[in-house]
PDB file of C-alpha atoms in Angstrom:
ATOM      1  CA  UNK J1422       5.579 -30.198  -9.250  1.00  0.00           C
ATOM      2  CA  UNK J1423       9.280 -29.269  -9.866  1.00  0.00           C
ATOM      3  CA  UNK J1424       9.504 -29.286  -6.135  1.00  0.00           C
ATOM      4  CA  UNK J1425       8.344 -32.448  -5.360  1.00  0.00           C
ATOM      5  CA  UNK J1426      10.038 -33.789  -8.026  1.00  0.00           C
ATOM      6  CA  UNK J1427      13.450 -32.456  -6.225  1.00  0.00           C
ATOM      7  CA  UNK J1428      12.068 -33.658  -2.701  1.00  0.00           C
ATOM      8  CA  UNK J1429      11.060 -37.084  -3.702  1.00  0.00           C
ATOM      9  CA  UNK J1430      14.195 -38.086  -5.754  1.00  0.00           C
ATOM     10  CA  UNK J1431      16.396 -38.917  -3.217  1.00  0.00           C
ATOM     11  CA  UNK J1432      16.617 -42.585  -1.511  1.00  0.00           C
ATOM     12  CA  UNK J1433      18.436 -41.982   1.020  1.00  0.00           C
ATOM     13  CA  UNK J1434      18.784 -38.494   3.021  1.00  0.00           C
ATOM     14  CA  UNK J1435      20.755 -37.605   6.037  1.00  0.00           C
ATOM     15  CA  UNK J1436      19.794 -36.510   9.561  1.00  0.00           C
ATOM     16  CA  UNK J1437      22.204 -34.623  11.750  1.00  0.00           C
ATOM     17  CA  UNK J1438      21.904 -34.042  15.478  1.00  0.00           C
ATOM     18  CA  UNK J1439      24.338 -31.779  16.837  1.00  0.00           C
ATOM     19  CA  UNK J1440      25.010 -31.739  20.800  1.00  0.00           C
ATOM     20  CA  UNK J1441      26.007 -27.660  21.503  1.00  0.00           C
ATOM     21  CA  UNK J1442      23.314 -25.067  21.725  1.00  0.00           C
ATOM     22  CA  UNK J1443      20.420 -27.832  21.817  1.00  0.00           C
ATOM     23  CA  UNK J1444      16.990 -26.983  21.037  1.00  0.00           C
ATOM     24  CA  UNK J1445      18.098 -24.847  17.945  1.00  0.00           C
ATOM     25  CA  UNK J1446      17.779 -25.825  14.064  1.00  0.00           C
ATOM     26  CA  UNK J1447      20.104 -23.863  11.532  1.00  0.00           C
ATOM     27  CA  UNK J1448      19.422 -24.658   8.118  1.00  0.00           C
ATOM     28  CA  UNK J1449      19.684 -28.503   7.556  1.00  0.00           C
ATOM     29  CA  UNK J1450      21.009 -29.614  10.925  1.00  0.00           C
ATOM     30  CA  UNK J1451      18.871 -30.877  12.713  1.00  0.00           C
ATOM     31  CA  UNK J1452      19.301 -29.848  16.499  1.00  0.00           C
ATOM     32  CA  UNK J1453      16.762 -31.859  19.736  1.00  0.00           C
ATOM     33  CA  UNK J1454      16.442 -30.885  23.364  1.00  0.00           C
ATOM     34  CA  UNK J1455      16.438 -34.458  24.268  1.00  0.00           C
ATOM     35  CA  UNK J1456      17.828 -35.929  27.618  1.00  0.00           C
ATOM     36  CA  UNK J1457      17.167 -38.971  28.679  1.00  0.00           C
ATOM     37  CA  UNK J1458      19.091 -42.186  30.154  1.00  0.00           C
ATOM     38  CA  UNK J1459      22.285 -42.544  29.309  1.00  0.00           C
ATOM     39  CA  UNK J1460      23.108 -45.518  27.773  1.00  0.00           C
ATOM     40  CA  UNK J1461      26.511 -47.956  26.685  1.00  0.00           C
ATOM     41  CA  UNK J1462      26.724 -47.859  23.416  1.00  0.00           C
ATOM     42  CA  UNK J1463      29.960 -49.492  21.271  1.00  0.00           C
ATOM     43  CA  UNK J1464      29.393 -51.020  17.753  1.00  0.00           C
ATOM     44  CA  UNK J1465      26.149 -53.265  18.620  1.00  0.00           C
ATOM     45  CA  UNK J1466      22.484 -53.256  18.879  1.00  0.00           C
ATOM     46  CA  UNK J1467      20.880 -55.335  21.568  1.00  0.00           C
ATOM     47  CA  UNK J1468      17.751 -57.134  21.095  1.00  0.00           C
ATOM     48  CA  UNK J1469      16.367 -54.728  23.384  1.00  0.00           C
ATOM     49  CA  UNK J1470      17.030 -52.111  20.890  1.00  0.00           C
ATOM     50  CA  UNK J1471      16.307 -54.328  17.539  1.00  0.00           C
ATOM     51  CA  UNK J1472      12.390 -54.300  19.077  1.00  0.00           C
ATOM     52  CA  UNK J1473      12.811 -50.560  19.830  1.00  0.00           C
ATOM     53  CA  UNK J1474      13.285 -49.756  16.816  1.00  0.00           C
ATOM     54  CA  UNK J1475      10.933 -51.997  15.032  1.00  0.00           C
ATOM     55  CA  UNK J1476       7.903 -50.713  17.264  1.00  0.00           C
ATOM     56  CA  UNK J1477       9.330 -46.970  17.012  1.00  0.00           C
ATOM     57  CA  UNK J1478       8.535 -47.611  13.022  1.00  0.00           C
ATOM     58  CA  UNK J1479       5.520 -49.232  13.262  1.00  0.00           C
ATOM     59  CA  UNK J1480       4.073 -46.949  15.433  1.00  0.00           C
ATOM     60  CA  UNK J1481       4.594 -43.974  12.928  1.00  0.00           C
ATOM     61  CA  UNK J1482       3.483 -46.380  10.212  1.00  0.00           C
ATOM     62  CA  UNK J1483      -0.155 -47.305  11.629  1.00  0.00           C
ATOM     63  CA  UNK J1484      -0.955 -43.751  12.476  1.00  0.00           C
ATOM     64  CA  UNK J1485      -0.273 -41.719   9.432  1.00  0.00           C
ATOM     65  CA  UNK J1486      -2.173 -38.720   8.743  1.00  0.00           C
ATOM     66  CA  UNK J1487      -4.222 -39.484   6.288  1.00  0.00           C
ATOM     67  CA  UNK J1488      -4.690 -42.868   7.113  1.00  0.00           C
ATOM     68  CA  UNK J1489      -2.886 -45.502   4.496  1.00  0.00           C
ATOM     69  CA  UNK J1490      -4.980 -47.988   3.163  1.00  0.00           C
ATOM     70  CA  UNK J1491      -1.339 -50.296   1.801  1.00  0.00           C
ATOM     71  CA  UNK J1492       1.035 -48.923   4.722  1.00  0.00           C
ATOM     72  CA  UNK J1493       2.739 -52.906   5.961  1.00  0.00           C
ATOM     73  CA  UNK J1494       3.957 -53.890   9.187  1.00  0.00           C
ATOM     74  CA  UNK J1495       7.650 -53.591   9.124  1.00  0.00           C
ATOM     75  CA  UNK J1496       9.560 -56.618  10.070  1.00  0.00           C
ATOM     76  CA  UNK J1497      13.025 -56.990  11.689  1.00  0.00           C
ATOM     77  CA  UNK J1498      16.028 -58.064   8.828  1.00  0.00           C
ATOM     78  CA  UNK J1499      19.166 -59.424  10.314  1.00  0.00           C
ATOM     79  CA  UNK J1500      20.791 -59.262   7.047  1.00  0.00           C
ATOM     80  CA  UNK J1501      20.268 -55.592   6.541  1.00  0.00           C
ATOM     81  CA  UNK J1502      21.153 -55.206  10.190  1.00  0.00           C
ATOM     82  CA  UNK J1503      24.815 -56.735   9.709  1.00  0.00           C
ATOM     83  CA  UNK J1504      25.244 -54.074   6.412  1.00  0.00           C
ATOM     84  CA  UNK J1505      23.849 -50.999   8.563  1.00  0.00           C
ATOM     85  CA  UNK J1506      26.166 -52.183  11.386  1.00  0.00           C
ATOM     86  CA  UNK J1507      29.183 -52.824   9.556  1.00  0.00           C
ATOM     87  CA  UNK J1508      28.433 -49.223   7.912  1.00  0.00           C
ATOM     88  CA  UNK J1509      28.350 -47.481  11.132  1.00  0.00           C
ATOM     89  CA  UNK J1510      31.169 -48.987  12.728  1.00  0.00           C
ATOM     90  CA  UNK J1511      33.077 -47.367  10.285  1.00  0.00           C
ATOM     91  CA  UNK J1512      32.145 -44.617  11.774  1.00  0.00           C
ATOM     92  CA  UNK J1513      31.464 -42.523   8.566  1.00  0.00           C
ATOM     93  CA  UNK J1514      29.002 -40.042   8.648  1.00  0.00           C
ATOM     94  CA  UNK J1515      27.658 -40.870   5.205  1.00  0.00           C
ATOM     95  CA  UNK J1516      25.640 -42.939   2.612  1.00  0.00           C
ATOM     96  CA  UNK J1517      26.864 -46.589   1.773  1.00  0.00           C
ATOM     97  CA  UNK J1518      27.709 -50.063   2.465  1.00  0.00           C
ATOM     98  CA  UNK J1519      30.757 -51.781   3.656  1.00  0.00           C
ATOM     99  CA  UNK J1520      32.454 -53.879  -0.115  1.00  0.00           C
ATOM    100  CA  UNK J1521      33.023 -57.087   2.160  1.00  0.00           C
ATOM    101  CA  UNK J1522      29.411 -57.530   3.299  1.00  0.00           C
ATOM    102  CA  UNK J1523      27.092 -59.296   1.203  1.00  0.00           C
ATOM    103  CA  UNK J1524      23.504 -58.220   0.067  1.00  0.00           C
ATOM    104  CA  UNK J1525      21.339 -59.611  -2.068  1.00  0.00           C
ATOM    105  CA  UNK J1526      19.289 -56.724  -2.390  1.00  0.00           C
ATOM    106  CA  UNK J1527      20.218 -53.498  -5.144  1.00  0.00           C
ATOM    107  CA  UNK J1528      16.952 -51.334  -4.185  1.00  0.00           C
ATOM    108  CA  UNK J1529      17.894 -50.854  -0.365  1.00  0.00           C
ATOM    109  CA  UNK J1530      16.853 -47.505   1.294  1.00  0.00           C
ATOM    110  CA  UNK J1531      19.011 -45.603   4.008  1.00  0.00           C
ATOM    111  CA  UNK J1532      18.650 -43.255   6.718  1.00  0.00           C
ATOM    112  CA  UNK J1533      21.343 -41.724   9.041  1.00  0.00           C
ATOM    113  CA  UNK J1534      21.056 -40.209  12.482  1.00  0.00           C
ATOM    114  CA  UNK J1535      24.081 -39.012  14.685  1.00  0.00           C
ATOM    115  CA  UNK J1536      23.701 -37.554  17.953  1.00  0.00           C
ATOM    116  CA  UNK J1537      24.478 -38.341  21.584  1.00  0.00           C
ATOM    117  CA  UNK J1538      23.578 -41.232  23.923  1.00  0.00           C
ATOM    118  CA  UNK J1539      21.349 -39.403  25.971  1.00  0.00           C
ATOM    119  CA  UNK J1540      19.188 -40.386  23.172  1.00  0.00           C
ATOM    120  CA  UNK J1541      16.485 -43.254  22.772  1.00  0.00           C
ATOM    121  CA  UNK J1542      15.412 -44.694  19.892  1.00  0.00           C
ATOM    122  CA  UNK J1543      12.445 -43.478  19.731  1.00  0.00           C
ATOM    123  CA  UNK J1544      13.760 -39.905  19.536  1.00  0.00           C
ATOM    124  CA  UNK J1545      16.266 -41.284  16.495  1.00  0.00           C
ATOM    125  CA  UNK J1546      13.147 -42.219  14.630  1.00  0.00           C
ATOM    126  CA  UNK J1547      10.737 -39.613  15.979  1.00  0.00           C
ATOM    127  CA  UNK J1548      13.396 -37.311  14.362  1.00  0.00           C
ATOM    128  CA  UNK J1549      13.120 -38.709  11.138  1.00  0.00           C
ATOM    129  CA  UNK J1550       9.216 -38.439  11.283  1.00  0.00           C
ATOM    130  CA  UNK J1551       9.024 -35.017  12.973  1.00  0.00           C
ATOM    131  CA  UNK J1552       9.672 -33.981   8.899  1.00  0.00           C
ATOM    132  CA  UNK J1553       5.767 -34.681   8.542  1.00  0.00           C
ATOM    133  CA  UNK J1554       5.252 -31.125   9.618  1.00  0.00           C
ATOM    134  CA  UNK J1555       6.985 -30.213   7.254  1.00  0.00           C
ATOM    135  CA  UNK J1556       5.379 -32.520   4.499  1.00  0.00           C
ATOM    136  CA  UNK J1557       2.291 -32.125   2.416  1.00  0.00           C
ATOM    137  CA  UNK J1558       0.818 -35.798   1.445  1.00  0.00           C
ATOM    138  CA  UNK J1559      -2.177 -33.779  -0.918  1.00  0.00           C
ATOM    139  CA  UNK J1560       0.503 -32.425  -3.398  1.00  0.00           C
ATOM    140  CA  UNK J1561       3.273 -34.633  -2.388  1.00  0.00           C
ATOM    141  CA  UNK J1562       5.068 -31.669  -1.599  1.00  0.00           C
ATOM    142  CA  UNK J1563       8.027 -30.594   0.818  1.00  0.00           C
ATOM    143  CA  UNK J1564       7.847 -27.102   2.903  1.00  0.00           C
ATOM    144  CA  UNK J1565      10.273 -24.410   1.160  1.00  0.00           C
ATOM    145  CA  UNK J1566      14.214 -24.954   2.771  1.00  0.00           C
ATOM    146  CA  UNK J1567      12.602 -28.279   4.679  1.00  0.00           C
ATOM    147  CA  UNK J1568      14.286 -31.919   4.346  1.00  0.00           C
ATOM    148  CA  UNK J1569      11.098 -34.586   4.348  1.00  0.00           C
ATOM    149  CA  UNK J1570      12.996 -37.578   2.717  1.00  0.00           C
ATOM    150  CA  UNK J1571      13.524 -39.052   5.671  1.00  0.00           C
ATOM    151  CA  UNK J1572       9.985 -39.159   6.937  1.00  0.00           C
ATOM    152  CA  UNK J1573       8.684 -40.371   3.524  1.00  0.00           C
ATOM    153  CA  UNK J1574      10.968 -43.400   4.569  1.00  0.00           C
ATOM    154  CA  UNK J1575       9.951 -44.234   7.330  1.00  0.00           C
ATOM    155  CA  UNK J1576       6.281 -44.548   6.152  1.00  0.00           C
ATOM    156  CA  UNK J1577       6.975 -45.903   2.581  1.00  0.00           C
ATOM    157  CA  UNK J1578       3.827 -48.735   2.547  1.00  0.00           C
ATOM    158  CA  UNK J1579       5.862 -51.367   0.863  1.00  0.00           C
ATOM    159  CA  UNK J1580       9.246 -50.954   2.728  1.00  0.00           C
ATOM    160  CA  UNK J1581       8.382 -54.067   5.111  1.00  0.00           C
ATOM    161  CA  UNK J1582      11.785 -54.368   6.066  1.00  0.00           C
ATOM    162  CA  UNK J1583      14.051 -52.548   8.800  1.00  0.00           C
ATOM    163  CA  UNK J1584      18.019 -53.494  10.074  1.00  0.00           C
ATOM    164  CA  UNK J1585      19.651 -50.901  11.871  1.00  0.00           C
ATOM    165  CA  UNK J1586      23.376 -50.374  13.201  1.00  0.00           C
ATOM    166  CA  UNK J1587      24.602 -48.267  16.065  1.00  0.00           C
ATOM    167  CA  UNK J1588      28.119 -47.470  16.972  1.00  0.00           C
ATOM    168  CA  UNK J1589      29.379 -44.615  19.507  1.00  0.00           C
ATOM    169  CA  UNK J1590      32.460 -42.613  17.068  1.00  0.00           C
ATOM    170  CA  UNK J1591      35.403 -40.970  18.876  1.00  0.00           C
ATOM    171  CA  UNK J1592      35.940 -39.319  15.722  1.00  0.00           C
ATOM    172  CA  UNK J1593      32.661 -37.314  16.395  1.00  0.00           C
ATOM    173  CA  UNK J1594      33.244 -37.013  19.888  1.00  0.00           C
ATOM    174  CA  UNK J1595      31.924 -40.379  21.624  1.00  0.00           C
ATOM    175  CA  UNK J1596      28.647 -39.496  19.819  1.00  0.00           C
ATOM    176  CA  UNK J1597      26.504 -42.359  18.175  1.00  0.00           C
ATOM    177  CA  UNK J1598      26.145 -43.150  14.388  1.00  0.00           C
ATOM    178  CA  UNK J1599      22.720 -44.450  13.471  1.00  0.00           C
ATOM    179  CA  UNK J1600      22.244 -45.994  10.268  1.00  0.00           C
ATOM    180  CA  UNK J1601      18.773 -48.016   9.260  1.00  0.00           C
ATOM    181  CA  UNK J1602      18.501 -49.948   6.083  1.00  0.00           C
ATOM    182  CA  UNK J1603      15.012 -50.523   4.445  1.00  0.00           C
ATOM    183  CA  UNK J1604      13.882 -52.909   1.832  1.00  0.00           C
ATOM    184  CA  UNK J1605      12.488 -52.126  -0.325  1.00  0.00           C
ATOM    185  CA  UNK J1606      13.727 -48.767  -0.705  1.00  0.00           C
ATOM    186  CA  UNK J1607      11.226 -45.690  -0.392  1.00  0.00           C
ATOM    187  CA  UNK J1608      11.515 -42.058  -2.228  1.00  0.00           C
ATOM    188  CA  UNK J1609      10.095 -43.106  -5.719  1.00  0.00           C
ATOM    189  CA  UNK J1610      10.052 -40.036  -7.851  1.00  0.00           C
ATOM    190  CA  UNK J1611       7.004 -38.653  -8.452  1.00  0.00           C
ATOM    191  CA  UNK J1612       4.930 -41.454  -5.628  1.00  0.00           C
ATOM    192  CA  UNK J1613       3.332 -40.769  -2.662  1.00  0.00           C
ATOM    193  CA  UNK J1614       5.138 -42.566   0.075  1.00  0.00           C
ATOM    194  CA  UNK J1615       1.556 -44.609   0.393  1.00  0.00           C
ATOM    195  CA  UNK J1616      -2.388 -44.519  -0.648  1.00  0.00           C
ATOM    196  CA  UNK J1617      -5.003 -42.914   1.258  1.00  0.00           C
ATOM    197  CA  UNK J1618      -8.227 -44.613   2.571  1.00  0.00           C
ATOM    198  CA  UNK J1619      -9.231 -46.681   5.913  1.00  0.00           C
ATOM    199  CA  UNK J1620      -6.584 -49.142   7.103  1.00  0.00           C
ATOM    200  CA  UNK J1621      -6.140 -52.061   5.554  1.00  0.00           C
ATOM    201  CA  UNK J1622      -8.358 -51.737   2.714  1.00  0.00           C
ATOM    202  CA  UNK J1623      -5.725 -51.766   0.281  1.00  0.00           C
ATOM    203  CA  UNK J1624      -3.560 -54.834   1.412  1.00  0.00           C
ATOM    204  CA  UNK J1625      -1.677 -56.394  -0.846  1.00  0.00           C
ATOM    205  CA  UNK J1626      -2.028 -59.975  -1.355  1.00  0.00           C
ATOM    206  CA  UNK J1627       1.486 -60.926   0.243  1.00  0.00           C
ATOM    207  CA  UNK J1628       0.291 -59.062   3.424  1.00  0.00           C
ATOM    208  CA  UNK J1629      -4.148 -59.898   3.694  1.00  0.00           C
ATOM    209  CA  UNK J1630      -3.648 -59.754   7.250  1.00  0.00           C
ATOM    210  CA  UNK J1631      -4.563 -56.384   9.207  1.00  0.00           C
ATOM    211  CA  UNK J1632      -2.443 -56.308  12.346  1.00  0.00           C
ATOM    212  CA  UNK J1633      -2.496 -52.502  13.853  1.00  0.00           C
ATOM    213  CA  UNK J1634      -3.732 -51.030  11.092  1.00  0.00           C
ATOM    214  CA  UNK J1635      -0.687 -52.555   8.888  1.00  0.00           C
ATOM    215  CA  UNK J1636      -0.821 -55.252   6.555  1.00  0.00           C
ATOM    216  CA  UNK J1637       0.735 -58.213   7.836  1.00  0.00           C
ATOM    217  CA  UNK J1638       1.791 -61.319   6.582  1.00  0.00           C
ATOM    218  CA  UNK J1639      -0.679 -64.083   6.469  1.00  0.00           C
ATOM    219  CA  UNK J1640      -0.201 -66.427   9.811  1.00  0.00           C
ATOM    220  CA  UNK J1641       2.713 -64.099  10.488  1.00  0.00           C
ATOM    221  CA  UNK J1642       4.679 -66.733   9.041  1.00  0.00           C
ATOM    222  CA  UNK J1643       8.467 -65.535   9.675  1.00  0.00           C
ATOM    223  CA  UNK J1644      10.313 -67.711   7.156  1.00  0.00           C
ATOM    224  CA  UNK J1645       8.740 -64.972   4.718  1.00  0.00           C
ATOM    225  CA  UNK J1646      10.963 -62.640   6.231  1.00  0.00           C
ATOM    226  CA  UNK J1647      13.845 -64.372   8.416  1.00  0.00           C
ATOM    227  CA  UNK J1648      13.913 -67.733   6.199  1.00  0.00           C
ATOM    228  CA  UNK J1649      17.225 -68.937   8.220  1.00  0.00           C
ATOM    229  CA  UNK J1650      17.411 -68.217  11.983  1.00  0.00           C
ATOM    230  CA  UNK J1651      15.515 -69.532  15.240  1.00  0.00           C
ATOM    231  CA  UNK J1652      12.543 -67.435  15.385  1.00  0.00           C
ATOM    232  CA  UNK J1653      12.392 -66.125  19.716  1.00  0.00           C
ATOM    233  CA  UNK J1654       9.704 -63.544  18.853  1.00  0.00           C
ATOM    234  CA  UNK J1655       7.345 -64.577  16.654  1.00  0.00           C
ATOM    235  CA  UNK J1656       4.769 -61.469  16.716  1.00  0.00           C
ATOM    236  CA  UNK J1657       7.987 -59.379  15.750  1.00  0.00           C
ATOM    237  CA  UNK J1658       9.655 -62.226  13.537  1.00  0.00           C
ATOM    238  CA  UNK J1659      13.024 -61.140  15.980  1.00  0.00           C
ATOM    239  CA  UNK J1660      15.958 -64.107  15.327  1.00  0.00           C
ATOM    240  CA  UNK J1661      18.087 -65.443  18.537  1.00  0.00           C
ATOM    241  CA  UNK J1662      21.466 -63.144  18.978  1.00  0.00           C
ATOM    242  CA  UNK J1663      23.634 -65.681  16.580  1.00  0.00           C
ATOM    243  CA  UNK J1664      21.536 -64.145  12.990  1.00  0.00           C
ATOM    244  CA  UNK J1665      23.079 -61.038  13.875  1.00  0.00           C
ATOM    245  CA  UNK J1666      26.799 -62.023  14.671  1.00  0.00           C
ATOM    246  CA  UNK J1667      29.023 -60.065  11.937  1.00  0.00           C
ATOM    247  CA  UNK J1668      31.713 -62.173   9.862  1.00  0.00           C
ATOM    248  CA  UNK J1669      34.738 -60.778   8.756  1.00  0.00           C
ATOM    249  CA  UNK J1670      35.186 -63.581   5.808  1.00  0.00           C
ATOM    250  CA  UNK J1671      31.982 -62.193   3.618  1.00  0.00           C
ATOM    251  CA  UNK J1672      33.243 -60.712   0.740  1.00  0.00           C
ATOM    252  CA  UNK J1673      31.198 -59.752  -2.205  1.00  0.00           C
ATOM    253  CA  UNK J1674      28.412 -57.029  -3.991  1.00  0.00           C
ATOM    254  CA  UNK J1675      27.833 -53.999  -2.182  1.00  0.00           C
ATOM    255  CA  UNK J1676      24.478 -52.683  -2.850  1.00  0.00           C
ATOM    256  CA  UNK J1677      25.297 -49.205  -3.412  1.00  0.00           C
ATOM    257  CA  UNK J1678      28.441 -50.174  -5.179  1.00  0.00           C
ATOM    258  CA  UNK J1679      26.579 -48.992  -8.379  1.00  0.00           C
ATOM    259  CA  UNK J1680      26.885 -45.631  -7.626  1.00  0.00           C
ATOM    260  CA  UNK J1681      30.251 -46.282  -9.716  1.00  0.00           C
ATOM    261  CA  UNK J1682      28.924 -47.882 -12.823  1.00  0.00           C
ATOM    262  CA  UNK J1683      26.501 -47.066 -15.416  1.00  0.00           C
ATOM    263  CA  UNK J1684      23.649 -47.422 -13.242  1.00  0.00           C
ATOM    264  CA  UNK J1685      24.517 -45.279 -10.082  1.00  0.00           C
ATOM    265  CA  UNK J1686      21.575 -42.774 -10.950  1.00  0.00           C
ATOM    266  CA  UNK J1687      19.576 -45.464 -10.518  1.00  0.00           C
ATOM    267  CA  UNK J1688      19.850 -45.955  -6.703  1.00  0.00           C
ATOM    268  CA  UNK J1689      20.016 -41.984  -6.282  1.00  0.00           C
ATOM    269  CA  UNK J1690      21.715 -40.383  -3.145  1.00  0.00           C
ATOM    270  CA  UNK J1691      20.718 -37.130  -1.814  1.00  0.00           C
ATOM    271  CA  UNK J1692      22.830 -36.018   0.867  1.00  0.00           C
ATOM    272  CA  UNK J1693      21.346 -32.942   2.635  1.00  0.00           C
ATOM    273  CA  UNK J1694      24.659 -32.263   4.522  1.00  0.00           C
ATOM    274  CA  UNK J1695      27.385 -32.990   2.744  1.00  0.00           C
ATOM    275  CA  UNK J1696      27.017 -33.229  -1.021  1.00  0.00           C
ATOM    276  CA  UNK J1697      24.429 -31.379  -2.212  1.00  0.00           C
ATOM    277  CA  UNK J1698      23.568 -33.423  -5.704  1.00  0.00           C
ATOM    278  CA  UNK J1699      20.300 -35.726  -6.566  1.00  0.00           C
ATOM    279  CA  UNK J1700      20.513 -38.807  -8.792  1.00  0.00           C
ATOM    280  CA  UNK J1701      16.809 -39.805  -9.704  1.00  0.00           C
ATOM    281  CA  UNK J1702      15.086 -42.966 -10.027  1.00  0.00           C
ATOM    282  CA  UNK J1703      12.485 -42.381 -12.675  1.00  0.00           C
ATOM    283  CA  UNK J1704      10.373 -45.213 -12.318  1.00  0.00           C
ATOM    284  CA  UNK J1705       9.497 -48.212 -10.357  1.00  0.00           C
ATOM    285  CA  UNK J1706       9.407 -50.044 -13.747  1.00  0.00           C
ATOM    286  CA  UNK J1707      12.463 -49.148 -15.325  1.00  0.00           C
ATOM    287  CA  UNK J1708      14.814 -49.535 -12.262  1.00  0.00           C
ATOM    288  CA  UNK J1709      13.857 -53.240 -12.149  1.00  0.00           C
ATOM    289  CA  UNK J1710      14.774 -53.681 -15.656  1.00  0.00           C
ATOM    290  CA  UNK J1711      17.973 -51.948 -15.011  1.00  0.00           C
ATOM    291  CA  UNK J1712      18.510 -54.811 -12.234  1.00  0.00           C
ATOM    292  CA  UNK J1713      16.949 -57.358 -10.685  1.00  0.00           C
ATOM    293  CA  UNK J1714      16.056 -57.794  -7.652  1.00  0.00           C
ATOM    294  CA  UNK J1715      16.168 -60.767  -5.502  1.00  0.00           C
ATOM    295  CA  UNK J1716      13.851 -63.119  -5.792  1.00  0.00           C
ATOM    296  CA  UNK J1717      12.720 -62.656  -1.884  1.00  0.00           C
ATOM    297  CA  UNK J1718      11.753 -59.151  -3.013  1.00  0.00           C
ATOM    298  CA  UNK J1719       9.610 -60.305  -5.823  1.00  0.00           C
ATOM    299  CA  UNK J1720       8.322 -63.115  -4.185  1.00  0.00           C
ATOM    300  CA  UNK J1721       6.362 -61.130  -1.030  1.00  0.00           C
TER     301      UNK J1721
END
């Protein structure tokens, strides 16, 4: 129990690919033999990549093992895009969010990948869920010495939302930053990251629809998710290039800004790498007293 307890309290956990000796794993870096084509990378994503990494999630999503009977289709966010790109461009290999972006959102979950750009996206997020092994859904329990965080993430059933940034750092040796954003945020203490039984059966009533084994929203009606941009895949509810333009003049709340204040326990880092403390959030309940969250969250 204690174990899980120290496994599951973290929102937000860090993945670390390292380039020398590849194919090894010391302690909590994690190392890949992975080459494949190279790629230009700055400080965008293309819509080639938004899709990549929406189906890269999905596809971990629909065939958990057990199955999920609650797990939903993830959806693309352009707002949590432009706050996981604005993060990475400042090229920062750690938790947080950029002061001048705005978010409407205080229960946002984060993962963070860094490695070079020999690497797809589907290793980035096959990273992440290569933790499974390492992860036991029975007793909701994490291997001795493993990280699992990040998996547990990636197939949280209600996190229906995914924006990710990518920007190539010279300060890390022209390797790429990765940084997804997930709402809502995953990692509840003491929660599985979803319920077991045959797909679909557990749907919630925002999301009757079975798509893939995921529960979709009804009619796949996009304004549910991207309520203000021209819709150019509708099966993927993927906005034209202009929702994800960045804009300098956005000031205002930072989501994780509350790590400051009273509350900062509430939205609970745990940094593998780099600072090795846990802040918890002890319920589901008390967390949205503490705040409230946005009405789109409530809403669906």
């Amino acid at each position: 129990m204690l174990r899980s307890f120290r496994i599951i309290s973290a929102l937000v956990l860090i993945a670390l690919v390292t380039i020398p000796n590849l194919g090894r794993a010391e302690g909590k870096y994690m190392k890949h033999n992975l080459r494949e084509k190279r790629r230009d990378l700055k400080n965008s994503v293309t819509a080639e990549e938004r899709l990549a990494f929406l189906v890269a999630h999905n596809g971990h999503r629909n065939s958990t093992t057990p199955p999920a009977s609650d797990m939903r289709k993830m959806y693309y966010s352009s707002e949590l895009e432009k706050s996981a790109q604005e993060w990475s461009n400042t090229c920062q290999f750690k938790h947080g969010n950029p002061s001048w972006i705005t978010m409407k959102y205080i229960n946002v979950g984060q993962n963070i990948w860094m490695g070079s750009e020999g690497y797809s996206i589907e290793s980035m997020v096959g990273a992440w869920a290569a933790e499974k092994s390492s992860y036991t859904f029975s007793t909701n329990d994490c291997a001795t010495d493993a990280e699992c965080g990040h998996y547990t993430q990636v197939v949280w059933a209600s996190s229906f939302k995914v924006g990710c940034g990518m920007t190539q750092c010279a300060n890390y040796g022209d390797n790429i930053i990765t940084v997804c954003n997930y709402l809502e945020a995953g990692n509840y203490v003491g929660e599985k990251p979803y319920s077991q039984g045959t797909a679909c059966s557990g749907c919630p009533t925002t999301a009757p629809t079975c798509s893939s084994n995921l529960c979709a929203i009804k009619n796949n009606d996009c304004s549910k998710v991207e309520p203000s941009c021209t819709i150019t895949d509708a099966t993927n509810c993927l906005c034209d290039n202009s929702a994800y333009m960045l804009s300098n003049t956005t000031t205002v709340d930072n989501p994780f800004s509350s790590l400051d204040n009273g509350a900062r326990w509430f939205l609970g880092f745990g940094q593998a790498v780099f600072e090795p403390y846990h802040r918890l959030i002890p319920s589901r309940g008390t967390a949205v007293l503490l705040t409230e969250l946005a009405n789109s969250l409530t809403n669906y």
